[in-house]
Short mmCIF file of C-alpha atoms in Angstrom, two decimals:
data_model
loop_
_atom_site.label_atom_id
_atom_site.label_comp_id
_atom_site.label_asym_id
_atom_site.label_seq_id
_atom_site.Cartn_x
_atom_site.Cartn_y
_atom_site.Cartn_z
CA UNK D 133 -0.17 -0.23 0.19
CA UNK D 134 1.10 3.31 -1.11
CA UNK D 135 2.27 5.56 1.65
CA UNK D 136 0.30 8.86 1.77
CA UNK D 137 2.04 11.14 3.27
CA UNK D 138 4.25 10.92 -0.21
CA UNK D 139 1.65 10.14 -2.84
CA UNK D 140 0.72 13.49 -4.82
CA UNK D 141 2.23 15.55 -2.40
CA UNK D 142 5.71 16.47 -4.14
CA UNK D 143 8.16 19.50 -4.14
CA UNK D 144 7.22 22.19 -6.12
CA UNK D 145 8.24 26.12 -6.07
CA UNK D 146 5.80 27.04 -3.48
CA UNK D 147 6.59 24.51 -0.70
CA UNK D 148 10.38 24.01 -1.71
CA UNK D 149 13.44 26.55 -2.20
CA UNK D 150 16.82 25.92 -2.29
CA UNK D 151 18.31 27.60 1.42
CA UNK D 152 21.02 30.40 0.39
CA UNK D 153 22.23 32.99 3.14
CA UNK D 154 22.46 35.82 0.12
CA UNK D 155 18.41 35.77 1.22
CA UNK D 156 19.03 37.09 4.16
CA UNK D 157 20.23 40.23 2.49
CA UNK D 158 17.57 40.82 0.30
CA UNK D 159 14.72 39.79 2.99
CA UNK D 160 16.77 43.07 4.95
CA UNK D 161 17.00 45.42 2.35
CA UNK D 162 13.17 44.78 2.10
CA UNK D 163 12.30 44.89 5.72
CA UNK D 164 14.95 47.17 7.53
CA UNK D 165 15.81 49.32 4.20
CA UNK D 166 17.77 52.47 6.20
CA UNK D 167 19.28 50.82 8.98
CA UNK D 168 22.88 51.06 9.01
CA UNK D 169 24.50 47.74 7.57
CA UNK D 170 28.00 48.79 6.88
CA UNK D 171 30.58 51.54 9.55
CA UNK D 172 33.75 52.51 7.70
CA UNK D 173 36.00 55.61 8.40
CA UNK D 174 33.62 58.24 7.36
CA UNK D 175 31.58 54.71 5.56
CA UNK D 176 28.03 54.82 6.47
CA UNK D 177 25.67 52.59 3.68
CA UNK D 178 22.68 52.12 4.51
CA UNK D 179 21.13 47.67 3.79
CA UNK D 180 19.20 49.31 0.86
CA UNK D 181 22.53 51.10 -0.29
CA UNK D 182 24.26 47.74 0.49
CA UNK D 183 21.44 45.91 -1.51
CA UNK D 184 22.32 47.84 -4.54
CA UNK D 185 26.20 47.54 -4.22
CA UNK D 186 26.47 43.93 -3.78
CA UNK D 187 23.94 43.70 -6.98
CA UNK D 188 26.16 45.80 -9.35
CA UNK D 189 28.91 43.92 -8.47
CA UNK D 190 27.38 40.78 -9.80
CA UNK D 191 25.97 42.27 -12.44
CA UNK D 192 29.18 43.80 -13.28
CA UNK D 193 31.34 41.21 -12.86
CA UNK D 194 28.49 39.04 -15.41
CA UNK D 195 28.83 41.92 -17.52
CA UNK D 196 32.75 41.29 -16.92
CA UNK D 197 32.62 37.80 -19.02
CA UNK D 198 32.03 35.39 -15.31
CA UNK D 199 30.71 32.44 -15.75
CA UNK D 200 28.96 30.46 -13.28
CA UNK D 201 30.50 28.46 -10.47
CA UNK D 202 33.79 30.77 -11.76
CA UNK D 203 36.58 31.73 -8.88
CA UNK D 204 36.68 35.22 -7.69
CA UNK D 205 39.49 35.67 -5.54
CA UNK D 206 39.75 38.78 -2.54
CA UNK D 207 43.03 40.03 -0.81
CA UNK D 208 41.05 42.49 0.67
CA UNK D 209 40.86 43.43 4.99
CA UNK D 210 38.16 43.78 6.44
CA UNK D 211 36.98 46.86 4.18
CA UNK D 212 33.83 47.49 3.14
CA UNK D 213 34.04 45.96 -0.23
CA UNK D 214 35.40 42.22 2.15
CA UNK D 215 31.81 42.43 2.52
CA UNK D 216 30.32 43.40 -0.30
CA UNK D 217 31.88 40.48 -1.92
CA UNK D 218 30.43 37.73 0.47
CA UNK D 219 26.94 38.45 -1.60
CA UNK D 220 27.51 40.29 -4.93
CA UNK D 221 29.78 37.17 -5.97
CA UNK D 222 27.14 34.90 -5.55
CA UNK D 223 24.54 36.40 -6.59
CA UNK D 224 25.70 35.64 -9.59
CA UNK D 225 26.56 32.23 -9.64
CA UNK D 226 30.70 33.11 -9.05
CA UNK D 227 32.64 31.41 -6.18
CA UNK D 228 34.32 33.54 -3.38
CA UNK D 229 37.85 32.64 -3.08
CA UNK D 230 39.16 34.59 0.10
CA UNK D 231 42.50 34.61 0.17
CA UNK D 232 45.12 35.24 3.46
CA UNK D 233 46.61 38.21 3.62
CA UNK D 234 49.40 36.83 5.51
CA UNK D 235 50.57 34.58 2.78
CA UNK D 236 53.56 35.54 0.65
CA UNK D 237 53.47 35.43 -3.51
CA UNK D 238 54.35 31.75 -3.66
CA UNK D 239 51.54 30.62 -1.24
CA UNK D 240 49.38 33.03 -2.78
CA UNK D 241 50.23 32.03 -6.44
CA UNK D 242 49.31 28.64 -6.21
CA UNK D 243 46.00 29.01 -4.33
CA UNK D 244 44.76 31.30 -7.42
CA UNK D 245 46.66 28.51 -9.46
CA UNK D 246 44.09 25.28 -7.98
CA UNK D 247 41.37 27.70 -7.47
CA UNK D 248 41.50 28.70 -11.07
CA UNK D 249 40.51 32.17 -10.30
CA UNK D 250 39.41 34.84 -13.71
CA UNK D 251 38.59 37.68 -10.81
CA UNK D 252 40.98 39.26 -7.83
CA UNK D 253 40.86 42.09 -6.23
CA UNK D 254 43.17 43.06 -4.15
CA UNK D 255 43.64 45.73 -1.52
CA UNK D 256 47.61 48.09 -2.56
CA UNK D 257 48.76 47.06 0.42
CA UNK D 258 49.23 43.76 -1.20
CA UNK D 259 50.22 45.00 -3.86
CA UNK D 260 53.20 43.57 -4.05
CA UNK D 261 52.38 40.04 -3.09
CA UNK D 262 49.95 40.16 -5.38
CA UNK D 263 52.02 41.16 -8.39
CA UNK D 264 54.49 38.42 -7.30
CA UNK D 265 51.88 36.01 -7.36
CA UNK D 266 50.15 36.55 -10.38
CA UNK D 267 54.08 37.25 -11.98
CA UNK D 268 53.58 33.35 -11.58
CA UNK D 269 50.67 32.17 -13.56
CA UNK D 270 50.35 31.11 -17.21
CA UNK D 271 46.27 32.16 -17.24
CA UNK D 272 46.17 35.52 -15.12
CA UNK D 273 43.26 36.84 -13.38
CA UNK D 274 41.74 39.65 -14.02
CA UNK D 275 42.27 42.76 -11.17
CA UNK D 276 40.19 44.52 -9.24
CA UNK D 277 42.21 46.99 -7.42
CA UNK D 278 40.57 48.02 -3.88
CA UNK D 279 41.09 52.06 -2.97
CA UNK D 280 40.97 52.45 -0.11
CA UNK D 281 41.33 56.22 1.50
CA UNK D 282 42.08 54.99 4.41
CA UNK D 283 45.82 53.60 3.07
CA UNK D 284 47.35 55.30 1.11
CA UNK D 285 51.35 53.25 0.79
CA UNK D 286 51.90 50.54 -2.16
CA UNK D 287 50.55 51.10 -5.52
CA UNK D 288 47.31 50.35 -7.98
CA UNK D 289 48.07 47.03 -10.01
CA UNK D 290 44.93 46.02 -11.77
CA UNK D 291 43.19 46.84 -14.51
CA UNK D 292 40.06 48.90 -12.76
CA UNK D 293 39.91 50.65 -9.46
CA UNK D 294 37.00 48.65 -7.76
CA UNK D 295 34.12 51.56 -7.59
CA UNK D 296 34.87 52.34 -11.06
CA UNK D 297 34.22 49.15 -11.61
CA UNK D 298 30.65 48.58 -10.02
CA UNK D 299 29.10 51.71 -10.91
CA UNK D 300 29.39 49.83 -14.67
CA UNK D 301 26.71 47.38 -12.77
CA UNK D 302 23.11 47.22 -12.48
CA UNK D 303 22.05 48.38 -9.08
CA UNK D 304 19.01 46.18 -9.93
CA UNK D 305 20.50 42.84 -11.23
CA UNK D 306 18.00 40.46 -11.24
CA UNK D 307 19.78 37.75 -9.46
CA UNK D 308 18.80 33.35 -8.81
CA UNK D 309 18.14 31.55 -6.60
CA UNK D 310 20.98 28.85 -7.28
CA UNK D 311 18.99 26.21 -8.77
CA UNK D 312 20.19 23.12 -5.80
CA UNK D 313 21.03 24.34 -2.34
CA UNK D 314 24.08 22.15 -2.72
CA UNK D 315 25.63 24.46 -5.10
CA UNK D 316 29.70 26.20 -4.25
CA UNK D 317 28.94 29.71 -3.07
CA UNK D 318 32.64 29.77 -1.58
CA UNK D 319 36.55 28.37 -1.59
CA UNK D 320 38.71 28.49 1.69
CA UNK D 321 41.87 27.33 1.50
CA UNK D 322 43.71 24.78 4.88
CA UNK D 323 46.86 26.00 6.29
CA UNK D 324 48.91 23.54 3.67
CA UNK D 325 49.75 21.59 7.22
CA UNK D 326 50.76 18.60 5.09
CA UNK D 327 52.05 20.45 1.89
CA UNK D 328 50.13 22.19 -0.21
CA UNK D 329 47.15 23.53 1.16
CA UNK D 330 44.21 21.97 0.44
CA UNK D 331 40.93 23.91 -1.11
CA UNK D 332 37.69 23.91 1.18
CA UNK D 333 34.26 23.71 -1.17
CA UNK D 334 31.66 25.34 0.73
CA UNK D 335 27.94 25.43 -0.32
CA UNK D 336 24.63 26.82 -0.42
CA UNK D 337 23.15 24.70 2.00
CA UNK D 338 26.15 24.99 4.87
CA UNK D 339 26.80 28.61 4.52
CA UNK D 340 22.96 29.49 5.17
CA UNK D 341 23.09 26.78 8.18
CA UNK D 342 25.83 27.59 9.56
CA UNK D 343 25.54 31.65 9.72
CA UNK D 344 21.77 30.67 11.31
CA UNK D 345 23.93 28.46 13.87
CA UNK D 346 26.29 31.71 15.34
CA UNK D 347 23.09 33.46 16.14
CA UNK D 348 21.20 30.19 17.96
CA UNK D 349 24.69 29.79 19.77
CA UNK D 350 25.22 33.44 20.51
CA UNK D 351 22.11 33.78 21.32
CA UNK D 352 22.33 36.89 18.99
CA UNK D 353 19.35 39.45 18.99
CA UNK D 354 17.95 41.53 16.11
CA UNK D 355 20.79 44.97 14.90
CA UNK D 356 23.41 43.68 16.75
CA UNK D 357 26.79 45.98 15.63
CA UNK D 358 29.43 43.39 15.00
CA UNK D 359 32.81 44.44 14.69
CA UNK D 360 35.05 43.10 12.62
CA UNK D 361 38.08 41.85 14.46
CA UNK D 362 37.90 38.99 13.36
CA UNK D 363 39.86 38.46 9.51
CA UNK D 364 37.12 38.37 7.26
CA UNK D 365 39.34 35.80 4.42
CA UNK D 366 39.48 33.06 7.41
CA UNK D 367 36.10 30.63 6.43
CA UNK D 368 33.97 33.55 5.02
CA UNK D 369 34.32 35.34 8.73
CA UNK D 370 32.86 32.53 10.22
CA UNK D 371 29.94 33.17 8.47
CA UNK D 372 29.32 36.44 9.94
CA UNK D 373 28.54 38.22 6.70
CA UNK D 374 25.70 36.21 6.33
CA UNK D 375 24.75 36.60 10.36
CA UNK D 376 25.00 40.47 10.97
CA UNK D 377 22.86 39.92 7.32
CA UNK D 378 20.25 37.55 8.90
CA UNK D 379 19.85 40.11 12.32
CA UNK D 380 20.23 43.38 9.93
CA UNK D 381 22.96 44.21 11.92
CA UNK D 382 25.95 46.73 11.84
CA UNK D 383 29.07 45.59 9.53
CA UNK D 384 31.71 48.40 11.77
CA UNK D 385 34.92 47.63 9.70
CA UNK D 386 37.76 47.30 11.45
CA UNK D 387 41.21 47.57 9.10
CA UNK D 388 43.83 46.96 11.71
CA UNK D 389 43.10 45.21 14.84
CA UNK D 390 44.43 47.50 17.72
CA UNK D 391 43.55 47.53 20.60
CA UNK D 392 42.81 51.14 20.50
CA UNK D 393 40.72 51.54 17.67
CA UNK D 394 38.54 48.55 19.25
CA UNK D 395 38.49 49.79 22.18
CA UNK D 396 37.21 53.12 20.18
CA UNK D 397 34.62 51.65 18.04
CA UNK D 398 33.14 50.39 21.58
CA UNK D 399 32.91 53.33 23.35
CA UNK D 400 31.57 55.13 20.12
CA UNK D 401 29.34 52.46 18.37
CA UNK D 402 27.93 50.66 21.07
CA UNK D 403 29.31 47.21 19.68
CA UNK D 404 27.57 44.38 21.13
CA UNK D 405 29.83 41.70 19.73
CA UNK D 406 33.26 40.90 18.15
CA UNK D 407 35.29 37.48 17.53
CA UNK D 408 38.55 36.44 17.31
CA UNK D 409 41.47 34.04 18.01
CA UNK D 410 42.97 34.15 22.00
CA UNK D 411 45.81 36.72 20.75
CA UNK D 412 42.69 39.50 20.69
CA UNK D 413 41.45 39.10 23.87
CA UNK D 414 44.55 39.02 25.26
CA UNK D 415 45.04 42.12 23.34
CA UNK D 416 42.23 43.72 24.84
CA UNK D 417 43.36 42.44 28.19
CA UNK D 418 45.96 43.70 28.27
CA UNK D 419 45.40 47.14 26.50
CA UNK D 420 46.99 49.83 28.82
CA UNK D 421 45.10 52.70 29.94
CA UNK D 422 45.74 55.31 27.50
CA UNK D 423 44.45 52.97 24.88
CA UNK D 424 41.35 52.00 26.46
CA UNK D 425 37.98 54.33 26.76
CA UNK D 426 34.76 53.31 28.91
CA UNK D 427 32.06 51.54 28.21
CA UNK D 428 29.40 50.72 30.33
CA UNK D 429 27.88 47.32 28.54
CA UNK D 430 28.59 44.17 28.51
CA UNK D 431 29.80 43.33 25.71
CA UNK D 432 29.81 39.55 23.48
CA UNK D 433 33.52 37.97 22.69
CA UNK D 434 33.34 34.50 20.66
CA UNK D 435 36.96 33.02 20.44
CA UNK D 436 38.28 29.60 18.82
CA UNK D 437 41.63 28.14 18.33
CA UNK D 438 44.06 27.32 21.20
CA UNK D 439 41.52 27.78 24.72
CA UNK D 440 42.28 31.07 25.75
CA UNK D 441 44.00 30.78 29.09
CA UNK D 442 41.93 30.47 32.04
CA UNK D 443 43.96 34.38 33.52
CA UNK D 444 42.65 35.74 29.90
CA UNK D 445 38.91 34.63 30.19
CA UNK D 446 38.97 35.87 33.74
CA UNK D 447 40.40 39.73 33.05
CA UNK D 448 38.60 39.99 30.24
CA UNK D 449 35.00 39.05 32.12
CA UNK D 450 36.26 41.85 34.68
CA UNK D 451 36.35 44.35 32.14
CA UNK D 452 32.73 43.58 31.20
CA UNK D 453 33.16 41.07 28.17
CA UNK D 454 31.05 38.15 27.81
CA UNK D 455 33.05 34.83 26.06
CA UNK D 456 31.96 32.79 24.12
CA UNK D 457 34.50 29.75 23.61
CA UNK D 458 33.95 28.10 19.97
CA UNK D 459 35.74 24.72 18.32
CA UNK D 460 35.89 24.40 13.82
CA UNK D 461 38.10 23.69 10.88
CA UNK D 462 37.81 25.51 7.29
CA UNK D 463 35.94 22.03 7.18
CA UNK D 464 33.09 22.74 9.19
CA UNK D 465 32.05 26.45 7.88
CA UNK D 466 34.32 27.81 10.93
CA UNK D 467 32.46 27.30 14.76
CA UNK D 468 30.71 24.44 14.79
CA UNK D 469 30.83 23.17 18.30
CA UNK D 470 30.30 25.46 20.79
CA UNK D 471 31.17 25.94 24.98
CA UNK D 472 27.62 26.01 26.08
CA UNK D 473 26.59 27.50 29.45
CA UNK D 474 24.97 26.21 32.16
CA UNK D 475 23.37 28.57 34.76
CA UNK D 476 24.05 27.06 37.24
CA UNK D 477 27.65 27.22 36.64
CA UNK D 478 27.40 31.43 37.47
CA UNK D 479 28.25 31.05 40.81
CA UNK D 480 31.42 28.99 40.60
CA UNK D 481 34.51 30.15 41.70
CA UNK D 482 36.74 32.55 38.40
CA UNK D 483 38.79 30.03 37.89
CA UNK D 484 36.39 27.26 37.65
CA UNK D 485 34.29 28.87 35.11
CA UNK D 486 36.97 30.17 33.47
CA UNK D 487 38.36 26.47 33.22
CA UNK D 488 34.77 25.09 31.63
CA UNK D 489 34.69 27.56 28.67
CA UNK D 490 37.95 26.71 28.03
CA UNK D 491 36.72 23.23 26.53
CA UNK D 492 35.54 23.00 23.08
CA UNK D 493 32.17 22.00 24.38
CA UNK D 494 28.82 20.00 22.09
CA UNK D 495 27.82 20.15 18.46
CA UNK D 496 25.78 23.72 17.41
CA UNK D 497 22.62 23.56 16.53
CA UNK D 498 23.23 22.93 12.86
CA UNK D 499 25.98 19.52 12.99
CA UNK D 500 24.25 16.95 13.45
CA UNK D 501 26.89 14.65 14.51
CA UNK D 502 29.57 15.22 16.95
CA UNK D 503 31.78 12.62 18.75
CA UNK D 504 35.36 11.35 19.81
CA UNK D 505 35.98 8.07 18.67
CA UNK D 506 38.39 5.80 18.09
CA UNK D 507 40.42 7.33 14.87
CA UNK D 508 40.28 3.00 12.77
CA UNK D 509 37.45 1.92 14.22
CA UNK D 510 35.63 4.61 14.75
CA UNK D 511 34.60 3.71 18.21
CA UNK D 512 33.51 6.09 20.82
CA UNK D 513 35.88 6.86 23.83
CA UNK D 514 33.93 6.53 27.10
CA UNK D 515 33.32 9.96 28.69
CA UNK D 516 35.53 9.99 31.74
CA UNK D 517 37.70 12.29 30.31
CA UNK D 518 40.74 10.34 29.50
CA UNK D 519 40.36 8.95 27.02
CA UNK D 520 42.20 10.27 24.13
CA UNK D 521 39.98 10.35 20.72
CA UNK D 522 40.22 11.95 17.44
CA UNK D 523 37.33 13.97 17.02
CA UNK D 524 34.53 13.46 14.41
CA UNK D 525 31.23 15.64 13.39
CA UNK D 526 28.43 14.88 10.07
CA UNK D 527 25.85 17.30 8.57
CA UNK D 528 25.11 19.90 6.54
CA UNK D 529 27.56 22.32 7.67
CA UNK D 530 30.65 20.18 6.91
CA UNK D 531 32.41 20.82 3.18
CA UNK D 532 31.40 19.47 0.35
CA UNK D 533 34.64 18.13 -0.08
CA UNK D 534 38.55 18.94 -1.41
CA UNK D 535 38.50 20.71 -4.51
CA UNK D 536 40.00 18.28 -7.39
CA UNK D 537 41.22 16.54 -3.98
CA UNK D 538 39.24 12.45 -4.16
CA UNK D 539 41.67 10.70 -2.13
CA UNK D 540 41.53 13.92 0.18
CA UNK D 541 37.84 14.59 0.26
CA UNK D 542 37.32 10.11 0.43
CA UNK D 543 40.15 9.96 3.32
CA UNK D 544 38.22 12.72 5.06
CA UNK D 545 34.95 11.75 4.94
CA UNK D 546 35.34 7.29 5.61
CA UNK D 547 32.96 5.80 7.50
CA UNK D 548 30.73 8.63 6.79
CA UNK D 549 32.34 10.97 9.65
CA UNK D 550 34.63 13.82 9.03
CA UNK D 551 37.93 12.83 10.21
CA UNK D 552 39.12 16.66 12.23
CA UNK D 553 42.45 14.89 12.97
CA UNK D 554 42.65 16.69 15.97
CA UNK D 555 42.35 14.65 19.43
CA UNK D 556 40.71 14.67 22.43
CA UNK D 557 38.12 13.28 25.76
CA UNK D 558 34.99 13.03 26.18
CA UNK D 559 33.66 14.42 29.42
CA UNK D 560 31.31 12.87 31.26
CA UNK D 561 28.47 15.85 30.46
CA UNK D 562 29.06 14.93 26.84
CA UNK D 563 31.43 17.72 26.49
CA UNK D 564 34.84 17.58 24.24
CA UNK D 565 37.93 18.57 24.87
CA UNK D 566 40.78 18.74 22.36
CA UNK D 567 44.22 18.00 23.92
CA UNK D 568 46.12 17.32 21.46
CA UNK D 569 46.91 17.74 17.18
CA UNK D 570 47.80 14.36 15.37
CA UNK D 571 49.20 16.82 12.86
CA UNK D 572 51.56 18.54 15.48
CA UNK D 573 49.69 22.32 14.20
CA UNK D 574 50.18 24.90 15.67
CA UNK D 575 48.03 27.72 16.08
CA UNK D 576 49.34 31.10 16.15
CA UNK D 577 47.24 33.61 16.75
CA UNK D 578 44.04 32.21 15.50
CA UNK D 579 46.55 30.60 12.55
CA UNK D 580 47.41 27.09 11.83
CA UNK D 581 51.11 26.44 11.53
CA UNK D 582 52.51 22.97 9.85
CA UNK D 583 55.60 21.96 11.72
CA UNK D 584 56.70 19.75 8.70
CA UNK D 585 56.45 22.69 6.73
CA UNK D 586 58.90 25.06 8.93
CA UNK D 587 60.80 21.58 9.73
CA UNK D 588 61.66 21.18 5.58
CA UNK D 589 62.42 25.28 5.53
CA UNK D 590 65.44 24.63 8.56
CA UNK D 591 66.54 21.97 7.16
CA UNK D 592 67.47 24.10 3.81
CA UNK D 593 69.31 26.38 6.32
CA UNK D 594 73.22 25.39 4.80
CA UNK D 595 74.57 24.81 8.71
CA UNK D 596 71.55 22.35 9.38
CA UNK D 597 71.44 18.16 9.69
CA UNK D 598 68.41 17.92 11.47
CA UNK D 599 64.99 20.10 12.87
CA UNK D 600 62.00 19.96 14.13
CA UNK D 601 58.89 22.45 15.14
CA UNK D 602 56.63 21.55 18.02
CA UNK D 603 53.83 24.66 19.71
CA UNK D 604 55.43 26.50 22.91
CA UNK D 605 52.53 28.50 25.01
CA UNK D 606 53.07 32.24 24.15
CA UNK D 607 51.59 34.99 26.35
CA UNK D 608 50.77 36.67 23.00
CA UNK D 609 50.17 34.37 20.84
CA UNK D 610 48.88 31.39 22.50
CA UNK D 611 50.83 28.88 20.89
CA UNK D 612 54.29 30.11 18.88
CA UNK D 613 56.53 27.98 16.54
CA UNK D 614 59.57 26.10 18.68
CA UNK D 615 63.08 25.00 16.52
CA UNK D 616 64.66 21.97 17.61
CA UNK D 617 68.25 22.25 15.64
CA UNK D 618 71.07 19.86 14.95
CA UNK D 619 74.29 21.38 13.13
CA UNK D 620 76.21 19.93 10.66
CA UNK D 621 79.26 18.76 12.42
CA UNK D 622 81.71 21.55 12.55
CA UNK D 623 78.91 24.32 12.15
CA UNK D 624 78.08 27.36 14.47
CA UNK D 625 75.33 29.10 14.56
CA UNK D 626 72.48 31.61 17.27
CA UNK D 627 69.52 32.35 17.24
CA UNK D 628 68.80 35.28 14.96
CA UNK D 629 70.79 33.80 11.80
CA UNK D 630 67.94 31.10 12.11
CA UNK D 631 65.39 33.34 12.85
CA UNK D 632 67.00 35.94 9.19
CA UNK D 633 67.22 33.08 7.55
CA UNK D 634 62.98 31.98 7.82
CA UNK D 635 61.91 35.07 7.51
CA UNK D 636 63.62 35.35 4.09
CA UNK D 637 62.13 31.58 3.42
CA UNK D 638 58.53 31.82 4.57
CA UNK D 639 55.66 33.79 6.13
CA UNK D 640 56.26 35.83 8.99
CA UNK D 641 53.78 34.46 11.14
CA UNK D 642 55.10 31.40 10.47
CA UNK D 643 59.22 32.14 11.44
CA UNK D 644 59.58 30.31 14.58
CA UNK D 645 59.97 32.25 17.75
CA UNK D 646 62.60 30.26 19.71
CA UNK D 647 65.73 27.64 18.46
CA UNK D 648 66.60 24.91 20.63
CA UNK D 649 69.82 23.39 19.88
CA UNK D 650 71.55 19.71 20.43
CA UNK D 651 70.22 16.28 19.85
CA UNK D 652 67.26 15.70 18.60
CA UNK D 653 65.48 12.48 20.68
CA UNK D 654 64.72 9.35 18.46
CA UNK D 655 63.10 6.05 17.52
CA UNK D 656 65.44 2.79 17.06
CA UNK D 657 64.21 2.95 13.98
CA UNK D 658 65.88 7.08 13.61
CA UNK D 659 62.56 8.43 13.70
CA UNK D 660 61.85 12.05 15.72
CA UNK D 661 60.11 11.38 18.59
CA UNK D 662 58.50 14.60 18.16
CA UNK D 663 56.30 14.54 21.53
CA UNK D 664 59.39 14.45 24.06
CA UNK D 665 60.08 17.77 22.09
CA UNK D 666 56.86 18.90 23.00
CA UNK D 667 57.53 18.86 26.53
CA UNK D 668 60.60 20.05 26.32
CA UNK D 669 59.27 23.59 24.07
CA UNK D 670 56.13 23.21 27.55
CA UNK D 671 59.33 22.80 30.52
CA UNK D 672 60.42 25.94 28.25
CA UNK D 673 57.81 28.05 30.01
CA UNK D 674 54.93 30.46 28.48
CA UNK D 675 56.60 33.26 26.29
CA UNK D 676 56.49 35.98 27.00
CA UNK D 677 58.88 38.59 24.54
CA UNK D 678 57.18 40.70 21.60
#
């Protein structure tokens, strides 16, 4: 007998539409057209104006010849054009590839070539890097300069300036909803922890859902005043461009993440929310009085990466900030796990509360599965807070896969779960807590640094025989690379020589901040014992220098 609930009750345009975060800006522009959408320097734009500019961008890209499914890269700081790109590119069916502005020309060239970027938006601050990257490409993208009035250095390297480019677009451009919510909307690259970075593909459904997940786990109300301290290039700003559009909030753009402009924005605009790595919280908590301005409201701060030290959480909360700790990966659209708070914890001592907040937590509402399990059998570990396992996720806010890398995609999804590569424990109350990283990733200032990559550069030094890199606790950066180096027989060197060599051969944020000379511990088969070096790095104590 046929199921009556499935007979003549089919999907049709009236009862089914693909999910897309583009619907958020359309709604806010229609419902709150005169509310402020963007603040940056002297710029004030409403949601109606911002929506029209996004449509102009989409139209101009289409007029230029960009086709659906083609890539638009963006090498931009947190400026209004970067917010607009998160809508305009997808409106004409393009895929947005936000570039890490801290990478060097070689890494950018690889990403542009691998992602097949047809267009790139770039800020003059990064002109030298972009010139160096494009010079390496056989098929060069069309370059559009975003000429920020608040930054006068550097040069314009493109064929046209952004404002002139979008001026040729139609503010009433009739953008189309994606025919399929599985359609790619953005491309984000990992930090290359095992060689070249991998291209992580996001779809419209995942972007929509994680944007909703953000506002749910944070309890966000309508019209938040959101300060962009988190790089918009990082996991599409953890999906917050779409979250803020859903709530018709205000994007307060911040080119430089420094204490004084942060406190100025909080005092001047009534900032309600901001996100950032633990280093940002530490910077705020320890800002000198000369860079502070008083404020009377509570500011919500969301942080992820290496768990912020309890002392930093305590300091932030004593200064008028409420910290929410989240966890995720590029492959999960940014945060997908939250250290959800319980009211009965309010009366615990500050140190205990901070320790509870430092745990990674439980799944977002929009993540269907989270577990700590044996990495080979996928058997869940006991909820005892001691047994180590790998952290696994599954759900709609897990990536489509890795671009042009079927083997890595297959491995990542083996057994029907996403393998995070992170190791942790499962507590009795169901909260997970990270304990180690299976690939020795170092999280420094919110950036992932591959120990393997840094080691590869160190081995190129003519005096270095062997090298290994581990994370050292760092008061400013959370973690920083600590290099253990064995010199060739008869050679002599010092810290500064190693530092200078690294600065010449890698992005500056990856350069080791500590060098230890001497023999490396090895197994009987000659394998370097990294776990011993991690302990030695910790024994050095927390690094406190700038």
